[in-house]
Coordinates of C-alpha atoms and ligand atoms in Angstrom, one line a residue:
M1 CA 5.8 -14.4 32.2
K2 CA 8.4 -12.5 30.2
P3 CA 7.3 -10.9 27.0
E4 CA 9.5 -13.4 25.0
E5 CA 7.8 -16.3 26.7
I6 CA 4.3 -15.0 25.9
L7 CA 5.4 -14.4 22.3
K8 CA 6.6 -17.9 21.9
K9 CA 3.8 -19.6 23.7
R10 CA 0.9 -17.7 22.2
W11 CA 2.1 -16.8 18.8
G12 CA 4.9 -19.3 18.1
Y13 CA 7.4 -16.5 17.3
D14 CA 11.0 -16.6 18.6
A15 CA 11.9 -13.0 18.4
F16 CA 10.4 -9.6 18.3
K17 CA 10.4 -7.5 15.1
P18 CA 12.0 -4.1 15.3
L19 CA 10.4 -1.8 18.0
Q20 CA 7.8 -4.3 19.1
R21 CA 9.6 -4.9 22.4
E22 CA 10.0 -1.2 23.0
A23 CA 6.3 -0.6 22.4
I24 CA 5.3 -3.4 24.7
E25 CA 7.7 -2.3 27.4
A26 CA 6.3 1.2 27.2
A27 CA 2.8 -0.2 27.6
F28 CA 3.9 -2.3 30.6
A29 CA 5.5 0.8 32.2
G30 CA 2.2 2.7 31.7
R31 CA 3.9 5.1 29.3
D32 CA 2.4 6.7 26.2
C33 CA 4.0 6.0 22.9
L34 CA 3.8 6.6 19.2
V35 CA 4.5 3.6 17.0
V36 CA 5.3 4.1 13.3
L37 CA 5.9 0.8 11.5
P38 CA 5.4 0.0 7.9
T39 CA 2.6 -2.4 6.8
G40 CA 3.5 -5.9 7.9
G41 CA 5.8 -4.5 10.6
G42 CA 3.7 -6.2 13.3
K43 CA 1.8 -3.4 14.8
S44 CA -1.0 -5.4 16.2
L45 CA 1.3 -7.5 18.4
C46 CA 2.3 -4.2 20.2
Y47 CA -1.1 -4.1 21.8
Q48 CA -2.2 -7.7 21.6
L49 CA 0.7 -9.0 23.7
P50 CA 0.0 -6.6 26.6
A51 CA -3.6 -7.9 26.4
A52 CA -2.3 -11.4 26.7
A53 CA -0.3 -10.6 29.8
G54 CA -3.4 -10.7 32.0
R55 CA -3.0 -7.3 33.6
G56 CA -6.2 -5.8 32.5
L57 CA -8.2 -4.6 29.5
V58 CA -6.7 -3.3 26.3
L59 CA -8.8 -1.1 24.1
V60 CA -8.2 -0.8 20.4
V61 CA -9.8 2.1 18.6
S62 CA -9.9 1.4 14.8
P63 CA -11.9 3.0 12.0
L64 CA -11.9 -0.3 10.0
I65 CA -15.1 -1.8 11.1
A66 CA -15.0 -4.3 8.2
L67 CA -11.7 -5.7 9.5
M68 CA -12.7 -6.0 13.1
D69 CA -14.3 -9.4 13.1
D70 CA -11.3 -11.0 11.4
Q71 CA -9.0 -9.2 13.8
V72 CA -10.9 -10.6 16.7
A73 CA -10.9 -14.1 15.2
A74 CA -7.1 -13.8 14.7
A75 CA -6.6 -12.6 18.3
R76 CA -8.7 -15.5 19.6
E77 CA -6.5 -17.9 17.6
A78 CA -3.7 -16.7 19.9
G79 CA -6.0 -17.5 22.9
L80 CA -7.0 -14.0 23.7
A81 CA -10.4 -13.1 25.2
A82 CA -11.2 -10.6 22.4
D83 CA -14.4 -8.8 21.3
A84 CA -15.4 -6.1 18.9
L85 CA -18.0 -3.4 19.3
H86 CA -19.2 -1.4 16.3
S87 CA -22.4 -0.2 14.8
N88 CA -22.9 -3.2 12.5
L89 CA -23.1 -5.6 15.4
K90 CA -26.4 -7.5 15.9
A91 CA -28.3 -7.4 19.2
G92 CA -27.4 -11.0 20.3
P93 CA -23.6 -10.8 20.0
K94 CA -23.7 -7.2 21.3
R95 CA -25.3 -8.4 24.6
E96 CA -22.5 -11.0 24.9
V97 CA -19.8 -8.3 24.4
Y98 CA -21.4 -6.2 27.1
A99 CA -21.7 -9.2 29.4
N100 CA -18.0 -10.1 29.0
L101 CA -17.1 -6.5 29.7
A102 CA -19.2 -6.3 32.8
A103 CA -17.8 -9.6 34.1
G104 CA -14.3 -8.3 33.6
R105 CA -13.5 -11.2 31.2
T106 CA -12.5 -9.2 28.2
E107 CA -8.8 -8.9 27.6
L108 CA -8.9 -7.1 24.2
L109 CA -11.7 -4.9 22.9
Y110 CA -11.8 -3.4 19.4
V111 CA -14.1 -0.5 19.1
S112 CA -14.9 2.1 16.4
P113 CA -14.4 5.8 17.4
E114 CA -18.2 6.4 17.1
R115 CA -19.1 3.5 19.4
L116 CA -16.5 4.7 21.9
L117 CA -17.7 8.3 21.8
A118 CA -21.2 7.2 22.4
G119 CA -20.1 6.9 26.0
D120 CA -22.1 3.9 27.2
I121 CA -19.2 1.6 27.7
Y122 CA -17.1 4.0 29.8
S123 CA -18.5 2.7 33.1
L124 CA -17.9 -0.9 31.9
I125 CA -14.3 -0.2 31.0
G126 CA -13.7 1.5 34.3
E127 CA -10.6 0.8 36.3
R128 CA -9.6 -2.3 34.3
L129 CA -8.3 -0.3 31.3
V130 CA -4.5 -0.5 31.2
L131 CA -3.9 0.5 27.6
A132 CA -5.8 2.4 25.0
A133 CA -4.4 1.8 21.5
V134 CA -5.4 4.1 18.6
D135 CA -4.8 2.3 15.3
E136 CA -4.5 4.2 12.0
A137 CA -3.6 7.2 14.1
H138 CA -2.9 9.3 11.0
C139 CA -6.7 9.7 10.6
V140 CA -6.4 12.5 13.2
S141 CA -4.4 14.7 10.8
H142 CA -5.5 16.9 7.9
W143 CA -2.0 16.3 6.5
G144 CA -2.5 12.6 6.2
H145 CA -4.4 10.9 3.6
E146 CA -7.6 9.8 5.5
F147 CA -8.8 12.5 7.8
R148 CA -11.6 11.4 10.1
P149 CA -13.3 14.1 12.2
E150 CA -14.2 11.7 15.0
Y151 CA -10.6 11.1 15.6
R152 CA -10.2 14.7 16.7
R153 CA -12.7 13.9 19.6
L154 CA -10.9 10.8 20.9
T155 CA -9.1 12.7 23.7
E156 CA -12.5 13.4 25.2
A157 CA -12.8 9.7 25.9
L158 CA -9.2 9.0 26.6
D159 CA -9.0 11.8 29.2
L160 CA -11.6 9.9 31.3
F161 CA -9.0 7.2 31.9
P162 CA -5.9 9.1 32.9
K163 CA -4.2 6.0 34.3
A164 CA -4.3 4.0 31.1
A165 CA -1.3 4.3 28.8
R166 CA -2.0 5.5 25.2
M167 CA -0.4 3.9 22.2
A168 CA -0.9 5.6 18.8
L169 CA -0.1 3.4 15.7
T170 CA 0.2 4.1 12.0
A171 CA 2.0 2.9 9.0
T172 CA 2.5 6.1 7.2
A173 CA 3.4 9.3 8.8
T174 CA 5.5 12.2 7.5
P175 CA 7.0 14.4 10.2
A176 CA 4.0 16.8 9.9
V177 CA 1.5 14.0 10.5
R178 CA 3.5 12.7 13.5
E179 CA 3.4 16.1 15.2
D180 CA -0.3 16.2 14.6
I181 CA -0.8 12.8 16.2
L182 CA 1.2 13.6 19.3
G183 CA -0.7 16.8 19.9
R184 CA -4.2 15.8 18.9
L185 CA -4.2 12.6 20.8
G186 CA -2.8 14.2 23.8
L187 CA 0.2 11.8 24.2
R188 CA 2.0 12.6 27.5
S189 CA 5.8 12.7 27.3
P190 CA 5.5 9.8 24.9
E191 CA 8.1 7.3 23.8
I192 CA 8.5 7.8 20.0
L193 CA 9.2 4.7 18.1
I194 CA 9.7 5.2 14.4
G195 CA 10.6 2.2 12.3
H196 CA 12.3 2.4 8.9
P197 CA 9.6 2.7 6.3
D198 CA 11.3 0.4 3.8
R199 CA 9.6 -2.8 2.8
P200 CA 12.5 -4.9 1.6
N201 CA 10.3 -7.8 0.4
L202 CA 8.5 -5.5 -2.1
I203 CA 9.8 -5.0 -5.6
Y204 CA 8.9 -1.6 -6.9
R205 CA 8.6 -0.7 -10.5
A206 CA 7.4 2.5 -12.2
F207 CA 7.0 2.7 -15.9
P208 CA 5.6 5.2 -18.3
R209 CA 2.2 4.1 -19.4
R210 CA 2.0 3.2 -23.1
D211 CA -0.6 0.5 -23.4
Q212 CA -2.6 0.2 -20.2
V213 CA -4.2 -3.1 -20.9
K214 CA -1.1 -4.7 -22.2
Q215 CA 1.1 -3.5 -19.3
V216 CA -1.5 -4.5 -16.7
L217 CA -1.8 -8.0 -18.3
E218 CA 1.9 -8.4 -18.3
A219 CA 2.1 -7.8 -14.5
V220 CA -0.9 -10.0 -13.7
R221 CA 0.4 -12.9 -15.9
R222 CA 3.6 -13.1 -13.9
H223 CA 1.5 -14.4 -11.0
P224 CA -0.9 -17.2 -12.2
G225 CA -3.1 -18.4 -9.4
E226 CA -1.9 -15.8 -6.9
G227 CA -3.7 -12.9 -5.3
G228 CA -3.4 -9.3 -6.7
I229 CA -5.0 -5.9 -6.8
V230 CA -5.2 -3.6 -9.8
Y231 CA -6.0 0.0 -8.9
A232 CA -7.5 2.3 -11.5
Q233 CA -8.5 5.9 -11.2
T234 CA -12.2 6.0 -12.1
R235 CA -15.1 3.7 -12.1
K236 CA -15.1 3.6 -15.9
D237 CA -11.4 2.6 -15.9
V238 CA -12.2 -0.1 -13.4
E239 CA -15.1 -1.6 -15.4
R240 CA -13.1 -1.5 -18.6
L241 CA -10.0 -3.2 -17.2
A242 CA -12.0 -5.8 -15.3
A243 CA -13.8 -6.7 -18.5
K244 CA -10.6 -7.1 -20.4
L245 CA -9.0 -9.3 -17.7
K246 CA -12.1 -11.5 -17.7
E247 CA -11.9 -11.8 -21.4
E248 CA -8.4 -13.1 -20.9
G249 CA -9.8 -15.8 -18.7
L250 CA -8.6 -14.4 -15.4
S251 CA -10.4 -14.9 -12.2
C252 CA -11.3 -11.3 -11.4
A253 CA -14.0 -8.9 -10.3
P254 CA -14.4 -5.1 -10.3
Y255 CA -14.9 -3.0 -7.1
H256 CA -15.9 0.6 -6.8
A257 CA -18.3 2.8 -4.9
G258 CA -20.8 2.7 -7.7
L259 CA -21.6 -1.0 -7.2
G260 CA -24.3 -2.2 -4.9
A261 CA -23.3 -3.0 -1.3
E262 CA -24.0 -6.7 -1.8
E263 CA -21.9 -6.9 -4.9
R264 CA -19.0 -5.1 -3.2
R265 CA -19.3 -7.3 -0.2
R266 CA -19.2 -10.5 -2.3
A267 CA -16.1 -9.3 -4.3
Q268 CA -14.3 -8.5 -1.1
D269 CA -15.3 -11.8 0.6
D270 CA -14.3 -13.8 -2.4
F271 CA -11.0 -12.1 -2.6
V272 CA -10.1 -12.4 1.1
N273 CA -11.2 -16.1 1.1
E274 CA -9.1 -16.8 -2.0
R275 CA -12.0 -17.7 -4.3
L276 CA -10.9 -14.8 -6.5
D277 CA -7.4 -14.0 -7.7
V278 CA -7.6 -10.4 -9.0
I279 CA -9.6 -7.4 -7.8
V280 CA -9.7 -4.4 -10.1
A281 CA -10.7 -1.4 -7.9
T282 CA -10.7 2.3 -7.3
I283 CA -9.2 3.3 -4.0
A284 CA -12.5 2.6 -2.4
F285 CA -11.1 -0.9 -2.1
G286 CA -8.5 -1.7 0.5
M287 CA -9.3 0.0 3.8
G288 CA -11.3 -3.0 4.9
I289 CA -9.4 -5.8 3.4
D290 CA -6.8 -8.0 5.0
R291 CA -5.4 -10.7 2.8
S292 CA -1.8 -11.2 3.8
N293 CA -0.7 -13.1 0.7
V294 CA -1.4 -10.4 -1.9
R295 CA 1.5 -11.1 -4.3
Y296 CA 1.2 -8.0 -6.4
V297 CA -0.4 -4.5 -6.7
V298 CA -0.6 -2.8 -10.0
H299 CA -1.5 0.9 -10.3
A300 CA -2.9 1.3 -13.8
N301 CA -3.1 5.0 -13.0
T302 CA -1.0 7.3 -10.9
P303 CA -2.2 7.5 -7.3
R304 CA -2.8 10.9 -5.7
S305 CA 0.2 11.1 -3.4
V306 CA 3.2 9.1 -2.3
E307 CA 1.3 8.4 1.0
H308 CA -1.5 6.9 -1.0
Y309 CA 1.0 4.9 -3.0
Q310 CA 2.7 3.6 0.0
Q311 CA -0.6 2.6 1.6
E312 CA -2.1 1.0 -1.5
S313 CA 1.1 -0.8 -2.7
G314 CA 1.7 -1.8 0.9
R315 CA -1.2 -4.2 0.7
A316 CA 1.1 -6.5 -1.1
G317 CA 3.3 -8.9 0.7
R318 CA 2.1 -8.4 4.3
D319 CA 3.2 -11.9 5.1
G320 CA 6.8 -10.8 4.5
L321 CA 7.2 -12.9 1.3
P322 CA 8.3 -11.3 -1.9
A323 CA 5.7 -9.3 -3.8
E324 CA 5.6 -6.9 -6.7
C325 CA 4.3 -3.3 -6.9
T326 CA 4.0 -1.8 -10.4
L327 CA 3.0 1.8 -11.1
L328 CA 2.1 3.0 -14.6
F329 CA 2.5 6.7 -14.9
A330 CA 1.1 9.4 -17.1
A331 CA 1.1 13.1 -16.4
S332 CA -2.5 13.2 -17.5
D333 CA -3.5 11.3 -14.4
L334 CA -2.2 14.1 -12.3
A335 CA -4.4 16.6 -14.3
M336 CA -7.3 14.2 -13.6
H337 CA -6.7 14.3 -9.9
R338 CA -6.6 18.0 -10.0
W339 CA -9.8 18.2 -11.8
L340 CA -11.5 15.8 -9.5
A341 CA -10.3 17.8 -6.5
K342 CA -11.5 21.0 -8.0
K343 CA -15.0 19.6 -8.2
D344 CA -15.0 19.8 -4.4
L345 CA -15.8 23.4 -3.9
H346 CA -14.8 23.4 -0.2
L347 CA -11.2 22.8 -1.0
S348 CA -9.4 25.3 1.1
A349 CA -6.4 27.2 -0.2
E350 CA -4.3 25.2 2.3
R351 CA -5.6 21.9 1.1
Q352 CA -5.1 23.0 -2.5
R353 CA -1.4 23.8 -1.9
A354 CA -1.0 20.4 -0.1
L355 CA -2.6 18.7 -3.1
E356 CA -0.2 20.4 -5.6
K357 CA 2.7 19.3 -3.5
Q358 CA 1.4 15.7 -3.3
L359 CA 1.0 15.5 -7.0
K360 CA 4.4 16.8 -7.7
D361 CA 6.0 14.4 -5.3
I362 CA 4.3 11.3 -6.7
G363 CA 5.1 12.4 -10.2
R364 CA 8.8 12.8 -9.3
Y365 CA 8.7 9.3 -7.7
A366 CA 7.3 7.8 -10.8
V367 CA 9.6 9.3 -13.4
S368 CA 13.0 9.8 -11.7
P369 CA 15.5 7.1 -12.8
V370 CA 16.5 6.7 -9.2
C371 CA 16.2 3.6 -6.9
R372 CA 12.5 3.5 -5.8
H373 CA 13.3 2.1 -2.4
S374 CA 15.5 5.1 -1.7
L375 CA 13.0 7.6 -3.1
L376 CA 10.3 6.3 -0.9
A377 CA 12.5 6.2 2.2
S378 CA 13.6 9.8 1.7
H379 CA 10.0 10.9 1.2
F380 CA 9.4 9.7 4.7
G381 CA 12.5 11.4 6.0
E382 CA 14.6 8.3 6.4
P383 CA 18.0 7.5 4.8
Y384 CA 18.3 4.5 2.5
P385 CA 19.6 2.0 3.2
A386 CA 18.8 2.4 6.9
A387 CA 21.6 3.9 9.0
G388 CA 24.2 1.3 9.6
A389 CA 23.1 -1.1 6.9
A390 CA 25.5 -1.8 4.1
Q391 CA 24.5 -0.7 0.5
A392 CA 24.9 -3.5 -2.0
E393 CA 26.9 -2.5 -5.0
E394 CA 24.1 -3.2 -7.5
G395 CA 21.6 -1.2 -5.4
C396 CA 18.5 -2.6 -3.7
G397 CA 18.1 -5.4 -6.2
A398 CA 14.4 -4.9 -5.9
C399 CA 13.3 -2.0 -8.2
D400 CA 13.2 -1.4 -11.9
V401 CA 16.2 1.0 -11.7
C402 CA 18.5 -1.3 -9.7
L403 CA 17.4 -4.3 -11.8
G404 CA 18.4 -2.4 -14.9
E405 CA 14.9 -2.2 -16.4
T406 CA 14.9 1.6 -16.3
K407 CA 18.0 3.5 -17.3
G408 CA 18.8 7.1 -16.7
L409 CA 20.3 8.8 -19.8
P410 CA 23.8 10.0 -19.3
E411 CA 23.9 13.6 -18.0
E412 CA 24.9 15.3 -21.2
E413 CA 22.5 13.3 -23.3
A414 CA 19.7 14.1 -20.9
R415 CA 20.4 17.8 -21.1
L416 CA 20.6 17.8 -24.8
T417 CA 17.4 15.8 -25.2
A418 CA 15.6 18.1 -22.8
K419 CA 16.8 21.2 -24.6
K420 CA 15.4 19.8 -27.9
I421 CA 12.0 19.2 -26.4
L422 CA 12.0 22.5 -24.5
S423 CA 12.9 24.6 -27.5
A424 CA 10.1 23.0 -29.5
A425 CA 7.7 24.0 -26.8
W426 CA 9.2 27.5 -26.7
R427 CA 8.8 27.9 -30.4
C428 CA 5.1 27.0 -30.1
E429 CA 4.7 29.8 -27.6
G430 CA 2.3 27.9 -25.4
R431 CA -0.4 27.9 -28.1
Y432 CA -0.6 24.2 -28.7
G433 CA -1.2 21.0 -26.8
T434 CA 1.2 18.2 -26.1
G435 CA 0.2 16.1 -29.1
Y436 CA 1.1 19.0 -31.5
V437 CA 4.6 19.4 -30.0
V438 CA 5.1 15.6 -30.1
N439 CA 4.3 15.6 -33.8
L440 CA 6.7 18.4 -34.4
L441 CA 9.5 16.7 -32.6
L442 CA 8.8 13.4 -34.5
G443 CA 8.7 15.3 -37.8
R444 CA 5.2 14.3 -38.7
P445 CA 3.9 16.7 -41.3
G446 CA 0.3 17.8 -40.8
E447 CA -1.9 20.5 -42.1
R448 CA -1.7 22.6 -39.0
V449 CA 2.1 22.2 -38.7
A450 CA 2.5 23.2 -42.3
A451 CA 0.1 26.1 -42.1
N452 CA 2.1 27.4 -39.2
G453 CA 5.3 27.0 -41.1
H454 CA 6.5 24.8 -38.2
D455 CA 7.9 22.2 -40.6
Q456 CA 10.6 24.7 -41.4
L457 CA 11.8 24.8 -37.8
K458 CA 15.1 23.4 -36.8
V459 CA 13.4 21.2 -34.2
F460 CA 11.1 19.6 -36.7
G461 CA 11.8 15.9 -36.7
I462 CA 14.7 16.3 -34.3
L463 CA 13.7 13.3 -32.1
K464 CA 12.4 11.1 -34.9
E465 CA 14.8 8.4 -34.0
A466 CA 13.6 8.2 -30.4
G467 CA 10.0 7.4 -31.3
E468 CA 6.7 8.5 -29.8
P469 CA 6.6 6.6 -26.5
A470 CA 10.0 7.9 -25.5
V471 CA 9.2 11.5 -26.5
R472 CA 5.9 11.4 -24.6
S473 CA 7.5 10.0 -21.5
W474 CA 10.3 12.6 -21.6
M475 CA 7.7 15.3 -21.8
D476 CA 6.0 13.9 -18.7
Q477 CA 9.4 13.8 -17.0
L478 CA 10.0 17.4 -17.8
I479 CA 6.5 18.4 -16.6
V480 CA 7.1 16.8 -13.1
Q481 CA 10.5 18.5 -13.0
D482 CA 8.8 21.9 -13.6
Y483 CA 10.5 22.6 -16.9
L484 CA 7.2 22.3 -18.8
E485 CA 3.7 22.9 -17.6
V486 CA 0.3 22.2 -18.9
T487 CA -2.2 25.0 -18.6
E488 CA -5.9 25.0 -19.4
D489 CA -7.5 27.6 -21.6
E490 CA -11.3 27.3 -22.0
E491 CA -11.1 24.3 -24.3
Y492 CA -7.7 22.7 -24.5
P493 CA -4.8 21.9 -22.3
L494 CA -1.8 23.8 -23.6
L495 CA 1.9 23.0 -23.2
R496 CA 4.1 25.8 -22.1
I497 CA 7.7 26.2 -21.2
T498 CA 8.4 27.5 -17.7
A499 CA 10.9 30.0 -16.5
E500 CA 13.0 27.1 -15.2
G501 CA 12.7 25.5 -18.6
R502 CA 14.1 28.6 -20.3
A503 CA 16.9 28.7 -17.8
L504 CA 17.7 25.0 -18.6
C505 CA 17.9 25.9 -22.3
Q506 CA 20.7 28.3 -21.3
D507 CA 22.4 25.5 -19.4
R508 CA 21.3 26.6 -16.0
G509 CA 19.8 23.8 -13.8
E510 CA 20.0 20.0 -13.8
V511 CA 17.7 17.6 -15.5
R512 CA 17.2 13.8 -15.3
L513 CA 15.6 11.7 -18.0
G514 CA 15.1 8.0 -18.0
L515 CA 13.5 5.3 -20.0
P516 CA 12.5 1.6 -19.7
V517 CA 15.0 -0.7 -21.3
K518 CA 13.6 -3.3 -23.6
P519 CA 13.9 -6.5 -21.6
A520 CA 15.9 -9.3 -23.2
K521 CA 13.4 -12.0 -24.4
D522 CA 14.4 -14.7 -22.0
K523 CA 15.3 -12.5 -19.1
K524 CA 15.1 -14.4 -15.8
K525 CA 12.7 -13.2 -13.1
P526 CA 14.4 -11.4 -10.3
K527 CA 15.5 -14.1 -7.8
A528 CA 13.4 -12.6 -5.0
L529 CA 10.3 -13.3 -6.9
K530 CA 10.5 -17.0 -6.2
L531 CA 8.5 -17.9 -3.1
A532 CA 10.5 -17.3 0.0
G533 CA 13.6 -16.3 -2.1
G534 CA 13.8 -19.8 -3.5
A535 CA 13.7 -21.5 -0.1
L536 CA 11.4 -24.2 -1.5
D537 CA 12.4 -26.8 -4.0
E538 CA 9.9 -28.2 -6.4
A539 CA 8.5 -30.8 -4.0
G540 CA 8.3 -28.0 -1.4
E541 CA 6.3 -25.8 -3.7
E542 CA 3.9 -28.7 -4.4
L543 CA 3.4 -29.3 -0.7
F544 CA 2.9 -25.6 -0.2
G545 CA 0.1 -25.7 -2.7
R546 CA -1.5 -28.6 -0.8
L547 CA -1.1 -26.9 2.6
R548 CA -2.9 -23.9 1.1
A549 CA -5.8 -26.1 0.1
V550 CA -6.0 -27.5 3.6
R551 CA -5.9 -24.1 5.0
R552 CA -8.7 -22.9 2.7
A553 CA -10.8 -25.9 3.7
L554 CA -10.2 -25.1 7.4
A555 CA -11.1 -21.5 6.9
D556 CA -14.3 -22.3 5.0
K557 CA -15.3 -24.6 7.8
A558 CA -14.6 -22.1 10.5
G559 CA -16.1 -19.2 8.5
V560 CA -13.0 -17.1 8.8
A561 CA -10.5 -15.7 6.3
P562 CA -7.6 -18.1 5.5
Y563 CA -5.0 -15.8 7.0
V564 CA -6.8 -16.1 10.3
I565 CA -5.8 -19.8 10.3
C566 CA -2.2 -18.9 9.5
H567 CA -0.1 -16.9 7.1
D568 CA 1.6 -18.1 3.9
S569 CA 4.9 -17.5 5.6
T570 CA 4.0 -20.2 8.1
L571 CA 2.9 -22.6 5.3
V572 CA 6.3 -22.0 3.7
E573 CA 8.0 -22.9 6.9
L574 CA 5.9 -26.0 7.2
A575 CA 6.7 -27.0 3.6
A576 CA 10.4 -26.4 4.1
H577 CA 10.8 -28.2 7.5
R578 CA 8.1 -30.9 7.1
P579 CA 7.6 -31.5 10.8
A580 CA 6.3 -35.1 11.5
T581 CA 4.9 -34.7 15.0
P582 CA 3.0 -32.0 16.9
E583 CA 6.1 -31.4 19.0
A584 CA 8.2 -30.7 16.0
M585 CA 5.5 -28.5 14.7
L586 CA 5.7 -26.3 17.8
D587 CA 9.1 -25.3 16.6
V588 CA 7.8 -24.0 13.3
K589 CA 7.7 -20.2 13.2
G590 CA 4.1 -18.9 13.5
M591 CA 2.4 -22.0 14.8
G592 CA 2.1 -21.6 18.6
E593 CA 0.4 -24.0 21.0
K594 CA -3.2 -23.3 20.2
R595 CA -2.7 -23.6 16.4
V596 CA -0.9 -26.9 16.7
K597 CA -3.7 -28.2 18.9
K598 CA -6.4 -27.0 16.6
Y599 CA -5.0 -27.6 13.1
G600 CA -1.8 -29.5 13.6
A601 CA -3.3 -32.9 12.7
F602 CA -4.6 -31.7 9.4
F603 CA -1.3 -30.2 8.3
L604 CA 0.6 -33.3 9.5
D605 CA -1.7 -35.4 7.2
A606 CA -0.9 -33.2 4.3
I607 CA 2.8 -33.3 5.0
A608 CA 2.6 -37.1 5.3
G609 CA 1.1 -37.1 1.8
K610 CA -2.5 -37.8 2.7
R611 CA -4.7 -36.1 0.2
D612 CA -8.0 -35.8 1.9
L613 CA -9.1 -32.3 2.8
P614 CA -10.7 -31.6 6.2
E615 CA -14.4 -31.6 6.0
Ligands
ADP701 P1 0.8 -4.4 10.6 O1 -0.5 -4.2 11.3 O2 1.9 -3.6 11.1 O3 0.7 -4.3 9.1 P2 0.5 -7.1 11.4 O4 0.3 -6.8 12.8 O5 -0.6 -7.5 10.6 O6 1.3 -5.9 10.8 O7 1.7 -8.2 11.3 C1 2.2 -8.6 10.1 C2 2.6 -10.0 10.1 O8 3.8 -10.2 11.0 C3 1.6 -10.9 10.7 O9 1.6 -12.1 9.9 C4 2.1 -11.2 12.1 O10 1.6 -12.5 12.5 C5 3.6 -11.3 11.9 N1 4.4 -11.0 13.1 C6 4.1 -10.1 14.0 N2 5.0 -10.1 15.0 C7 6.0 -11.0 14.6 C8 7.2 -11.5 15.2 N3 7.7 -11.0 16.3 N4 7.8 -12.5 14.5 C9 7.4 -13.0 13.4 N5 6.2 -12.5 12.8 C10 5.5 -11.6 13.4
ZN702 ZN1 16.6 0.1 -6.1

């Protein structure tokens, strides 16, 4: 069977997504390859389809044990003989996995690196292995954001099967990480397939943080009844925010490493199974979760790097439908990251340099009044829009800058404003903190200011009109652009002008300053926010809601996550096309033969207006 036919028959899809066909063909040709595709780009299909071709066993090495069972269930939905082997497996199921392997029945085997390296399955894999896929391949690199020592040993195992092709997959890889993957996993003259990192269905926003609770609530309230994740920096932040959201009557739970294993498992389960709308979490949350209809991700604090941001925000909208990613920035978050990292005494000089660069990059991302889609793409070394694609006149239409919610100050005004702030800092000679300099610029008389005679300075009150939030945000912007720096003495963080800052005061260098624009009261939501870009009318949305309820009932009955039954995008298609027969349903994107057979009748009932849920 041709790959297209397998795709249609097993998964119900008409066409490959970018680079899937190339990856699959490399696998069929026995050639190694590296696949870099953004989240939602369809990486799993690259190794699942070869497994469905019946040519032998496909092995998938993945560090995400918590995800494996759901991945296996989803693969089985496409009719694959799939199993998983990891340390949490009970004796009974484990025996079955071994028996399937020994009998040569297994088509797709998920395995954790530890379990693979234990070595006892090598002889069972034997000659049948045609493809070894290494998922989350960036874990092999120090330069990535999730280094895993066991990944460095994977070649030991892979080298035992020289005939099997190798496929390394990851969502985020800067050029340095890519090089590391190629070398460390021993890919042999590999085909290199790098997709464009942009996620066009995500709306990115980055705002200066003013009132954390209020700003988080605003973002959450735009999505009543929908799934979302709020990331905060510390456990305390998480507890505080979760309590606030609960007070506001939202369906939400906290998640961080300080909670008991049982409590964490329950929060995660409830979220994945759509019994819970909002998770407030530290970055401990996410590696093991797969809910494809997360409609928004809010960062209440600044993440540690652009890679972290891409990974965490990327958990929104995996189903390809519109979703929102909001980042609330404050320069103090970066100082906190630095402080947390310094607690780790083993931080090498090299890691420390890497950290400083990461902090600088994420700070620039957050405060530059420049299209966020283009900033992200360029961080990963790609042009935006992708080569050959046309740039719309009003920009991407999916970020705060292009939507006109953040505006850059005109060049001259930015320079002038920066000079005012910088000269105040200069006057203070690096002996005071940020708050002091802010008060000075706002013209707030205070004992210390008066005692120092600073109320006589020309800069005293010079930015009174702008107001405190603007002045604070501009300072943050000047910090990430290296014109100001915050240094620590024994007790207080002090604000200091840098050499670059002094040069700027003499009109050498360029500066960019931006600010959120007050939204008009009745400003419409961006169009893309509507489900499927407004593809559904009101009756369609109502039907979509009922189909979701049917899916949840089916999932509960089967003991799997709703997305294993099918994705939101498939429900949207069903609601839009309203097929009336199983045959018509086969034409709906994402259904496929097995799904229609198993669930078709229940969905047809819902479409026909029957209200009973499956029991
Ligand atoms: P990734 O692992 O790259 O984040 P997934 O493998 O989870 O992405 O796939 C993301 C979504 O895209 C899933 O819902 C999957 O079913 C869907 N998908 C994969 N391949 C195709 C295709 N060729 N056409 C349509 N949808 C696809
Ligand atoms: Zn934009």
